[in-house]
Backbone as CSV, one residue per row, in Angstrom:
resi,resn,N_x,N_y,N_z,CA_x,CA_y,CA_z,C_x,C_y,C_z
1,UNK,-28.197,39.360,79.935,-26.898,38.653,79.768,-27.091,37.265,78.958
2,UNK,-26.548,37.020,77.910,-26.497,35.783,77.350,-26.061,34.786,78.266
3,UNK,-26.711,33.456,78.339,-26.166,32.687,79.266,-25.178,31.630,78.486
4,UNK,-23.913,32.329,78.455,-22.919,31.534,77.647,-22.043,30.784,78.581
5,UNK,-21.726,29.538,78.304,-20.865,28.705,79.373,-19.472,28.601,78.621
6,UNK,-19.284,28.904,77.324,-17.974,28.775,76.706,-16.922,29.508,77.555
7,UNK,-15.749,28.797,77.601,-14.672,29.401,78.455,-14.420,28.885,79.789
8,UNK,-15.634,28.195,80.427,-15.453,27.640,81.690,-14.670,26.255,81.547
9,UNK,-13.526,26.412,82.390,-12.523,25.190,82.082,-12.012,24.700,83.401
10,UNK,-11.844,23.379,83.458,-11.062,23.030,84.713,-9.685,23.087,84.483
11,UNK,-9.066,23.809,85.610,-7.521,24.068,85.368,-6.745,23.048,86.322
12,UNK,-7.343,22.631,87.585,-6.665,21.734,88.273,-7.654,20.952,89.198
13,UNK,-7.459,19.665,89.496,-8.319,18.977,90.275,-7.617,17.841,90.829
14,UNK,-8.036,17.631,92.336,-7.549,16.399,92.920,-8.614,15.888,93.875
15,UNK,-8.517,15.078,94.807,-9.561,14.468,95.468,-10.302,15.494,96.435
16,UNK,-9.524,16.479,96.686,-10.270,17.500,97.683,-10.583,18.793,97.075
17,UNK,-9.985,19.140,96.052,-10.253,20.579,95.563,-10.510,20.626,93.915
18,UNK,-10.946,21.708,93.541,-11.355,21.968,92.168,-10.900,23.408,91.842
19,UNK,-10.018,23.793,90.750,-9.895,25.087,90.475,-10.304,25.310,88.995
20,UNK,-11.339,26.179,88.899,-11.828,26.338,87.455,-11.624,27.818,87.022
21,UNK,-11.694,27.956,85.642,-11.481,29.143,85.049,-12.850,29.897,84.850
22,UNK,-13.216,31.042,85.360,-14.439,31.584,85.248,-14.294,32.845,84.196
23,UNK,-14.991,32.711,82.723,-15.009,33.871,81.976,-15.697,35.066,82.629
24,UNK,-15.357,36.242,82.057,-15.911,37.537,82.562,-17.480,37.420,82.288
25,UNK,-18.171,38.309,83.016,-19.570,38.544,83.011,-20.461,37.310,83.216
26,UNK,-19.870,36.445,84.202,-20.763,35.362,84.749,-20.754,35.409,86.230
27,UNK,-21.711,35.504,86.987,-21.559,35.572,88.501,-21.070,34.433,88.960
28,UNK,-20.229,34.429,90.055,-19.608,33.343,90.636,-20.608,32.415,91.311
29,UNK,-21.595,32.922,92.062,-22.474,32.156,92.684,-23.974,32.635,92.575
30,UNK,-25.000,31.810,93.084,-26.300,32.353,93.015,-26.530,33.491,93.955
31,UNK,-27.397,34.381,93.651,-27.701,35.595,94.358,-29.031,35.343,95.265
32,UNK,-29.917,34.662,94.480,-31.267,34.583,95.178,-31.311,33.483,96.034
33,UNK,-32.303,33.519,96.595,-32.709,32.356,97.853,-32.749,31.037,97.208
34,UNK,-33.425,30.969,96.006,-33.769,29.658,95.446,-32.325,29.046,94.931
35,UNK,-31.323,29.923,94.482,-30.088,29.423,94.156,-29.991,28.700,92.871
36,UNK,-31.076,28.932,91.950,-31.292,28.128,90.764,-30.871,28.960,89.447
37,UNK,-30.423,30.331,89.649,-30.138,31.016,88.380,-28.800,30.776,87.745
38,UNK,-28.601,31.369,86.508,-27.341,30.986,85.867,-26.178,31.568,86.552
39,UNK,-25.051,30.901,86.893,-23.939,31.344,87.471,-22.863,30.316,87.394
40,UNK,-21.517,30.622,87.662,-20.441,29.608,87.540,-20.740,28.401,88.315
41,UNK,-21.043,28.516,89.553,-21.408,27.386,90.512,-22.268,26.431,89.883
42,UNK,-23.430,26.886,89.408,-24.317,25.939,88.967,-23.905,25.230,87.759
43,UNK,-23.068,25.938,86.786,-22.680,25.324,85.735,-21.579,24.347,86.003
44,UNK,-20.683,24.625,86.948,-19.735,23.639,87.337,-20.263,22.439,87.981
45,UNK,-21.181,22.636,88.782,-21.920,21.531,89.453,-22.602,20.356,88.681
46,UNK,-22.864,20.937,87.315,-23.384,19.816,86.453,-22.369,18.861,86.060
47,UNK,-21.174,19.182,86.008,-19.945,18.255,85.618,-19.413,17.669,86.926
48,UNK,-19.301,18.470,87.984,-18.758,18.032,89.323,-19.500,18.246,90.423
49,UNK,-20.622,17.365,90.640,-21.621,17.696,91.659,-21.036,17.504,93.105
50,UNK,-19.873,17.142,93.322,-19.185,17.084,94.579,-18.956,18.345,95.107
51,UNK,-18.900,19.625,94.437,-18.693,20.905,94.892,-19.866,21.226,95.903
52,UNK,-21.004,20.518,95.745,-21.908,20.742,96.841,-21.939,19.761,98.046
53,UNK,-20.965,18.907,98.145,-20.885,18.106,99.431,-20.284,18.932,100.420
54,UNK,-19.757,20.058,100.382,-19.447,20.875,101.517,-20.428,21.933,101.689
55,UNK,-20.613,22.307,102.872,-21.580,23.343,103.398,-20.950,24.419,104.119
56,UNK,-21.041,25.660,103.862,-20.664,26.739,104.575,-21.712,27.600,105.066
57,UNK,-21.545,29.030,105.100,-22.302,30.022,105.619,-23.613,29.817,104.826
58,UNK,-23.586,29.702,103.466,-24.684,29.688,102.497,-24.819,28.195,101.866
59,UNK,-25.768,27.440,102.070,-25.953,26.179,101.642,-25.844,26.130,100.164
60,UNK,-26.357,27.194,99.300,-26.578,27.135,97.859,-25.193,27.461,97.411
61,UNK,-24.184,27.701,98.286,-22.722,28.074,97.597,-21.849,26.872,97.727
62,UNK,-22.138,25.697,98.349,-21.539,24.461,98.504,-20.125,24.701,98.847
63,UNK,-19.248,24.264,98.090,-17.730,24.447,98.491,-16.972,25.380,97.806
64,UNK,-17.756,26.459,97.559,-17.120,27.758,96.920,-16.270,28.550,98.063
65,UNK,-14.928,28.666,97.799,-14.071,29.248,98.678,-14.031,30.669,98.563
66,UNK,-14.009,31.147,97.386,-13.966,32.613,97.127,-14.791,33.056,95.898
67,UNK,-15.158,34.221,95.778,-15.910,34.760,94.530,-14.948,35.789,93.651
68,UNK,-15.422,35.950,92.546,-14.890,36.989,91.761,-15.904,37.908,91.290
69,UNK,-15.793,39.173,91.155,-16.864,39.995,90.746,-17.369,39.493,89.256
70,UNK,-18.630,39.666,89.118,-19.047,39.315,87.833,-18.358,39.498,86.671
71,UNK,-17.720,40.780,86.454,-17.064,41.130,85.197,-15.629,40.584,85.143
72,UNK,-15.199,40.151,86.325,-13.775,39.591,86.321,-13.662,38.146,86.046
73,UNK,-12.614,37.892,85.309,-12.311,36.494,84.823,-11.235,35.911,85.555
74,UNK,-11.133,34.557,85.580,-9.819,33.872,86.119,-10.232,32.906,86.958
75,UNK,-9.303,32.501,87.863,-9.295,31.324,88.821,-10.211,31.452,89.945
76,UNK,-11.034,30.281,90.052,-12.044,30.145,91.283,-11.716,28.816,91.899
77,UNK,-11.657,28.789,93.083,-11.395,27.619,94.026,-12.457,26.862,94.668
78,UNK,-12.848,25.706,94.567,-13.888,24.981,95.212,-13.300,23.763,96.039
79,UNK,-13.997,23.556,97.172,-13.603,22.221,97.911,-14.546,21.108,97.457
80,UNK,-14.043,20.092,97.491,-14.908,18.904,97.131,-15.596,18.094,98.211
81,UNK,-15.131,18.362,99.497,-15.726,17.754,100.769,-15.554,18.728,101.876
82,UNK,-16.445,18.426,102.880,-16.304,19.358,104.139,-14.923,19.542,104.821
83,UNK,-14.288,18.434,104.829,-12.919,18.605,105.547,-12.041,19.605,104.745
84,UNK,-12.060,19.409,103.439,-11.205,20.385,102.661,-11.907,21.757,102.570
85,UNK,-13.033,21.888,102.693,-13.593,23.160,102.767,-13.205,23.958,104.083
86,UNK,-13.328,23.256,105.195,-12.980,23.734,106.470,-11.589,24.216,106.619
87,UNK,-10.792,23.331,106.039,-9.294,23.685,105.888,-8.957,25.009,105.212
88,UNK,-9.569,25.078,103.980,-9.482,26.125,103.095,-9.959,27.427,103.701
89,UNK,-11.063,27.535,104.212,-11.676,28.500,104.984,-10.763,29.021,105.975
90,UNK,-10.238,28.167,106.787,-9.379,28.501,108.017,-8.178,29.203,107.352
91,UNK,-7.521,28.566,106.287,-6.481,29.264,105.629,-6.738,30.598,105.169
92,UNK,-7.930,30.777,104.577,-8.364,32.171,104.057,-8.439,33.131,105.204
93,UNK,-9.010,32.702,106.403,-9.215,33.539,107.541,-7.843,34.014,107.922
94,UNK,-6.644,33.176,107.860,-5.414,33.437,108.471,-4.661,34.089,107.349
95,UNK,-5.022,34.595,106.198,-4.375,35.289,105.126,-3.440,34.345,104.516
96,UNK,-3.696,33.044,104.386,-2.571,32.126,103.924,-3.102,31.594,102.440
97,UNK,-4.032,32.144,101.972,-4.333,31.882,100.479,-3.841,33.144,99.692
98,UNK,-2.869,32.991,98.815,-2.447,34.182,98.102,-2.991,34.154,96.569
99,UNK,-3.570,35.287,96.233,-4.434,35.454,95.042,-3.639,36.519,94.302
100,UNK,-3.227,36.252,93.058,-2.691,37.290,92.099,-3.463,37.600,90.949
101,UNK,-3.654,38.813,90.503,-4.578,39.310,89.596,-3.714,40.122,88.430
102,UNK,-4.039,40.058,87.230,-3.435,41.037,86.287,-4.478,42.090,86.153
103,UNK,-4.105,43.467,86.330,-4.923,44.566,86.159,-4.502,45.363,85.058
104,UNK,-5.350,45.601,84.166,-4.940,46.248,82.915,-5.745,47.643,82.858
105,UNK,-4.957,48.662,82.512,-5.583,49.951,82.374,-5.316,50.706,81.014
106,UNK,-5.771,51.840,80.777,-5.692,52.411,79.471,-4.717,53.777,79.720
107,UNK,-5.069,54.612,80.707,-4.479,55.684,80.957,-4.633,56.305,82.211
108,UNK,-3.760,57.112,82.662,-3.998,57.841,84.038,-5.183,58.782,84.147
109,UNK,-5.818,58.682,85.057,-7.136,59.360,85.227,-6.985,60.292,86.609
110,UNK,-7.979,61.227,86.752,-8.103,61.944,88.015,-8.893,61.037,89.099
111,UNK,-8.852,61.566,90.271,-9.454,60.890,91.350,-10.969,60.801,91.190
112,UNK,-11.643,59.644,91.271,-13.134,59.630,90.981,-13.840,60.253,92.220
113,UNK,-15.132,60.584,91.976,-15.996,61.215,93.037,-16.142,60.368,94.214
114,UNK,-15.986,61.187,95.289,-16.013,60.244,96.597,-14.752,59.821,97.073
115,UNK,-13.670,59.841,96.492,-12.527,59.305,96.918,-11.632,60.411,97.746
116,UNK,-11.005,59.918,98.790,-10.111,60.883,99.508,-8.924,61.004,98.574
117,UNK,-8.051,62.005,98.809,-6.812,62.217,97.935,-5.892,61.296,98.195
118,UNK,-5.405,60.693,96.949,-4.379,59.656,96.946,-2.906,60.286,97.194
119,UNK,-2.041,59.891,97.879,-0.830,60.290,98.202,0.357,59.322,98.070
120,UNK,-0.030,58.165,97.560,0.996,56.976,97.342,1.803,57.135,96.175
121,UNK,2.400,55.958,95.899,3.220,55.880,94.596,2.531,55.724,93.326
122,UNK,3.293,55.707,92.356,2.699,55.710,90.860,2.840,54.239,90.527
123,UNK,1.716,53.554,90.574,1.643,52.129,90.286,1.996,51.708,89.026
124,UNK,2.072,52.674,88.124,2.428,52.150,86.800,3.936,52.329,86.571
125,UNK,4.737,52.824,87.519,6.276,52.845,87.384,6.955,52.463,88.453
126,UNK,6.216,52.093,89.633,6.925,51.647,90.852,6.171,50.416,91.325
127,UNK,6.799,49.496,92.124,6.107,48.573,92.835,5.997,48.881,94.333
128,UNK,4.958,48.459,94.993,4.568,48.904,96.307,3.308,48.292,96.869
129,UNK,2.813,48.882,97.859,1.595,48.503,98.578,0.606,49.580,98.752
130,UNK,-0.721,49.439,98.499,-1.790,50.221,98.662,-2.620,49.550,99.719
131,UNK,-2.857,50.342,100.858,-3.430,49.842,102.062,-4.734,50.938,102.333
132,UNK,-5.893,50.365,102.815,-6.856,51.206,103.286,-7.944,50.308,103.948
133,UNK,-8.822,51.137,104.636,-10.056,50.511,104.994,-11.094,50.892,103.914
134,UNK,-12.310,50.470,104.010,-13.315,50.666,102.972,-14.664,51.021,103.606
135,UNK,-15.438,51.750,102.796,-16.913,52.153,103.164,-17.588,51.945,101.736
136,UNK,-18.950,51.576,101.907,-19.831,51.461,100.866,-20.107,52.804,100.360
137,UNK,-20.445,52.987,98.954,-20.778,54.369,98.380,-21.713,54.284,97.373
138,UNK,-22.549,55.139,97.116,-23.410,55.268,96.054,-24.715,54.737,96.338
139,UNK,-25.745,54.610,95.405,-27.009,54.079,95.563,-26.851,52.504,96.011
140,UNK,-27.581,52.088,96.912,-27.475,50.778,97.401,-26.075,50.275,97.786
141,UNK,-25.256,51.202,98.019,-23.636,50.766,98.126,-23.093,49.830,97.043
142,UNK,-23.489,50.295,95.799,-23.045,49.637,94.618,-21.530,49.708,94.437
143,UNK,-20.899,50.750,94.989,-19.483,50.931,95.024,-18.844,50.970,96.290
144,UNK,-17.453,51.024,96.321,-16.694,51.189,97.647,-15.794,52.326,97.528
145,UNK,-15.377,52.805,98.488,-14.445,53.912,98.634,-13.344,53.647,99.684
146,UNK,-12.111,53.906,99.569,-10.958,53.720,100.455,-11.154,54.687,101.563
147,UNK,-10.623,54.428,102.787,-10.512,55.258,103.898,-9.201,54.935,104.503
148,UNK,-8.796,55.967,105.167,-7.384,55.892,105.966,-7.783,55.651,107.461
149,UNK,-8.812,56.242,107.904,-9.209,56.378,109.304,-10.222,55.443,109.684
150,UNK,-9.780,54.474,110.643,-10.547,53.330,111.097,-11.725,53.849,111.807
151,UNK,-11.641,55.048,112.165,-12.723,55.631,113.117,-13.734,56.262,112.128
152,UNK,-13.468,56.408,110.914,-14.480,56.895,110.099,-15.708,56.393,109.946
153,UNK,-16.744,57.147,109.625,-18.223,56.662,109.665,-18.305,55.541,108.634
154,UNK,-19.108,54.506,108.964,-19.246,53.427,108.084,-17.909,52.661,107.508
155,UNK,-16.947,52.772,108.351,-15.855,52.138,108.026,-15.817,50.658,108.103
156,UNK,-15.259,49.937,107.302,-15.171,48.346,107.260,-14.366,47.842,108.521
157,UNK,-13.431,48.601,109.077,-12.831,48.218,110.294,-11.812,47.399,110.203
158,UNK,-11.479,46.791,108.970,-10.374,45.939,108.750,-9.429,46.571,107.651
159,UNK,-8.080,46.608,107.767,-7.276,47.158,106.844,-6.880,46.033,105.656
160,UNK,-7.055,46.609,104.590,-6.877,45.689,103.266,-5.661,46.212,102.329
161,UNK,-4.791,45.344,102.058,-3.786,45.656,101.305,-3.563,44.890,99.901
162,UNK,-3.210,45.741,98.922,-3.034,45.258,97.610,-1.608,45.703,97.262
163,UNK,-0.785,44.528,97.006,0.681,44.702,96.485,0.539,44.787,94.960
164,UNK,1.249,45.756,94.396,1.288,46.012,93.013,2.832,45.859,92.506
165,UNK,2.886,45.082,91.219,4.200,45.002,90.682,3.992,45.278,89.029
166,UNK,4.763,46.140,88.551,4.753,46.597,87.077,4.922,45.389,86.311
167,UNK,4.037,45.196,85.353,4.265,44.074,84.400,4.545,44.687,82.985
168,UNK,3.756,45.568,82.515,4.070,46.231,81.218,3.587,47.676,81.301
169,UNK,3.549,48.364,80.290,3.220,49.847,80.270,1.793,50.029,80.502
170,UNK,1.009,48.941,80.568,-0.573,49.120,80.816,-1.023,48.015,81.736
171,UNK,-0.245,47.419,82.397,-0.704,46.420,83.371,0.248,46.246,84.575
172,UNK,-0.334,45.747,85.648,0.352,45.563,86.859,-0.180,44.252,87.369
173,UNK,0.627,43.643,88.176,0.209,42.284,88.818,-0.135,42.807,90.460
174,UNK,-1.320,42.442,90.725,-1.735,42.712,92.155,-1.995,41.466,92.890
175,UNK,-1.330,41.591,94.072,-1.368,40.398,95.014,-2.023,40.770,96.177
176,UNK,-3.106,39.847,96.727,-3.809,40.195,97.933,-3.873,38.833,98.704
177,UNK,-4.117,38.804,100.031,-4.361,37.633,100.662,-5.749,37.732,101.506
178,UNK,-6.159,38.838,101.887,-7.636,39.012,102.256,-8.166,40.132,101.302
179,UNK,-9.345,39.811,100.919,-10.103,40.751,100.019,-11.208,41.262,100.386
180,UNK,-11.559,42.579,99.991,-12.869,43.181,100.224,-13.491,43.354,98.789
181,UNK,-14.734,43.658,98.854,-15.597,43.731,97.545,-14.930,44.960,96.629
182,UNK,-14.584,44.649,95.472,-14.108,45.690,94.642,-12.632,46.173,95.056
183,UNK,-12.024,45.572,95.938,-10.835,45.960,96.470,-9.784,46.339,95.370
184,UNK,-9.341,45.651,94.396,-8.445,45.963,93.440,-8.832,47.069,92.633
185,UNK,-10.291,47.054,92.276,-10.842,47.880,91.360,-10.749,49.265,91.975
186,UNK,-11.067,49.402,93.298,-10.943,50.731,93.816,-9.669,51.145,94.167
187,UNK,-8.836,50.267,94.665,-7.418,50.664,94.925,-6.589,51.270,93.539
188,UNK,-6.971,50.636,92.474,-6.327,51.080,91.222,-7.035,52.400,90.808
189,UNK,-8.193,52.562,91.013,-8.901,53.842,90.532,-8.334,54.854,91.334
190,UNK,-8.290,54.584,92.900,-7.637,55.717,93.817,-6.231,55.997,93.357
191,UNK,-5.546,55.157,92.913,-4.161,55.526,92.462,-3.988,56.167,91.118
192,UNK,-5.155,56.338,90.482,-5.360,57.125,89.294,-5.250,56.139,88.012
193,UNK,-5.406,54.999,88.193,-5.364,53.988,86.980,-6.607,53.007,87.012
194,UNK,-7.812,53.431,86.859,-8.968,52.544,86.894,-8.839,51.595,85.719
195,UNK,-9.379,50.368,86.079,-9.143,49.307,85.001,-9.810,49.509,83.737
196,UNK,-9.332,48.889,82.651,-9.982,49.001,81.549,-11.396,48.444,81.385
197,UNK,-12.392,49.051,81.015,-13.720,48.645,81.000,-14.462,48.781,82.413
198,UNK,-13.850,49.314,83.304,-14.560,49.405,84.673,-14.992,50.956,84.734
199,UNK,-16.013,51.080,84.049,-16.730,52.475,83.977,-17.379,52.856,85.290
200,UNK,-17.668,51.890,86.275,-18.095,52.164,87.544,-17.135,53.152,88.293
201,UNK,-15.852,52.735,88.077,-14.800,53.390,88.754,-13.870,54.275,87.853
202,UNK,-14.516,54.780,86.753,-13.834,55.894,86.070,-13.100,55.194,84.821
203,UNK,-12.896,53.868,84.635,-12.248,53.525,83.591,-12.994,53.717,82.087
204,UNK,-12.011,53.630,81.102,-12.367,53.675,79.806,-13.371,52.494,79.303
205,UNK,-14.155,52.568,78.327,-14.912,51.533,78.070,-14.277,50.460,77.207
206,UNK,-14.414,49.349,77.306,-13.473,48.294,76.654,-14.356,47.007,76.487
207,UNK,-14.009,46.253,75.435,-14.797,44.941,75.304,-14.377,43.917,76.201
208,UNK,-13.093,44.006,76.802,-12.640,43.179,77.683,-12.456,43.783,79.155
209,UNK,-12.892,43.420,80.181,-12.819,43.836,81.459,-11.292,43.554,81.949
210,UNK,-10.674,44.611,82.449,-9.167,44.500,82.623,-8.831,43.994,84.117
211,UNK,-9.332,42.890,84.587,-8.963,42.236,85.664,-9.231,40.865,85.606
212,UNK,-8.260,39.971,85.710,-8.103,38.696,85.676,-7.258,37.862,86.753
213,UNK,-7.908,36.857,87.410,-7.363,36.274,88.516,-6.413,35.115,87.900
214,UNK,-5.085,35.315,87.986,-4.212,34.537,87.328,-3.405,33.520,88.235
215,UNK,-3.524,33.584,89.573,-2.642,32.620,90.328,-3.335,32.462,91.575
216,UNK,-3.185,31.081,92.234,-3.630,30.862,93.632,-2.668,30.098,94.099
217,UNK,-2.267,30.388,95.407,-1.287,29.687,96.042,-1.878,29.261,97.618
218,UNK,-1.796,28.081,97.860,-2.374,27.695,99.257,-1.824,26.217,99.662
219,UNK,-2.222,25.803,100.841,-1.802,24.342,101.283,-2.739,23.500,100.869
220,UNK,-2.315,22.426,100.170,-3.281,21.372,99.745,-3.791,20.677,101.096
221,UNK,-5.278,20.693,101.347,-5.729,20.261,102.549,-5.378,18.904,102.922
222,UNK,-5.066,17.940,101.953,-4.803,16.641,102.473,-3.298,16.330,102.861
223,UNK,-2.336,17.158,102.444,-1.077,16.859,102.913,-0.315,18.070,103.340
224,UNK,-0.831,19.260,103.172,-0.129,20.400,103.672,0.838,20.890,102.735
225,UNK,1.042,20.355,101.631,2.043,20.760,100.592,1.492,22.152,99.964
226,UNK,2.408,23.077,99.641,2.074,24.256,99.058,1.807,23.939,97.589
227,UNK,0.612,24.409,97.126,0.222,24.371,95.729,0.094,25.775,95.174
228,UNK,0.657,25.851,93.952,0.377,27.228,93.175,-0.085,26.820,91.868
229,UNK,-1.414,27.334,91.627,-2.103,27.196,90.337,-2.092,28.516,89.575
230,UNK,-1.530,28.355,88.459,-1.284,29.509,87.551,-2.073,29.285,86.166
231,UNK,-2.478,30.364,85.630,-2.831,30.320,84.245,-1.502,30.285,83.244
């Protein structure tokens, strides 16, 4: 992958937080133990080293509050100090950080391999909620599959919900508060509308991946006021 940093942009900043735009096809954070490979976090820290003032579960991730899948573009939230980090992680665990995504598809498809039957509403014409548990699927768990039964083998054990709202003939706005790996991608594919460019879940090939994080809503750690950052 070419190590291109064009498109990384500061969207919002105050004394406690930083919101940046991540272009598609850039990892959010380092995956190796050394933590020195090309990724959004390492590019951002060059201009704003304070993102490393906070420390969570992984030291190499500094003040990163949440990740986006590598092909996904959009808003990513960082804390600039430990107090802000602890506050935002607490909000996230309590489902108080609201994330909105634009999901773009090309056409309706059949249910991909390994998916249980979908019996919900048509996301392209109606608004509603898709809820499921999840399990890993495929070689090395590269994909996920929705589950309805919490007692099923290898079930994640937590119920995850994606709210969808029709935006246009080929896009919906997806809202989540707690997220699982590939949640929106898998829920859209399960409903028969895999994302454009998401060949992993049955989507058509495309130059642009059809998922973009477009809005974040949360409490400002310093004063508790509600902040909504949008593209």
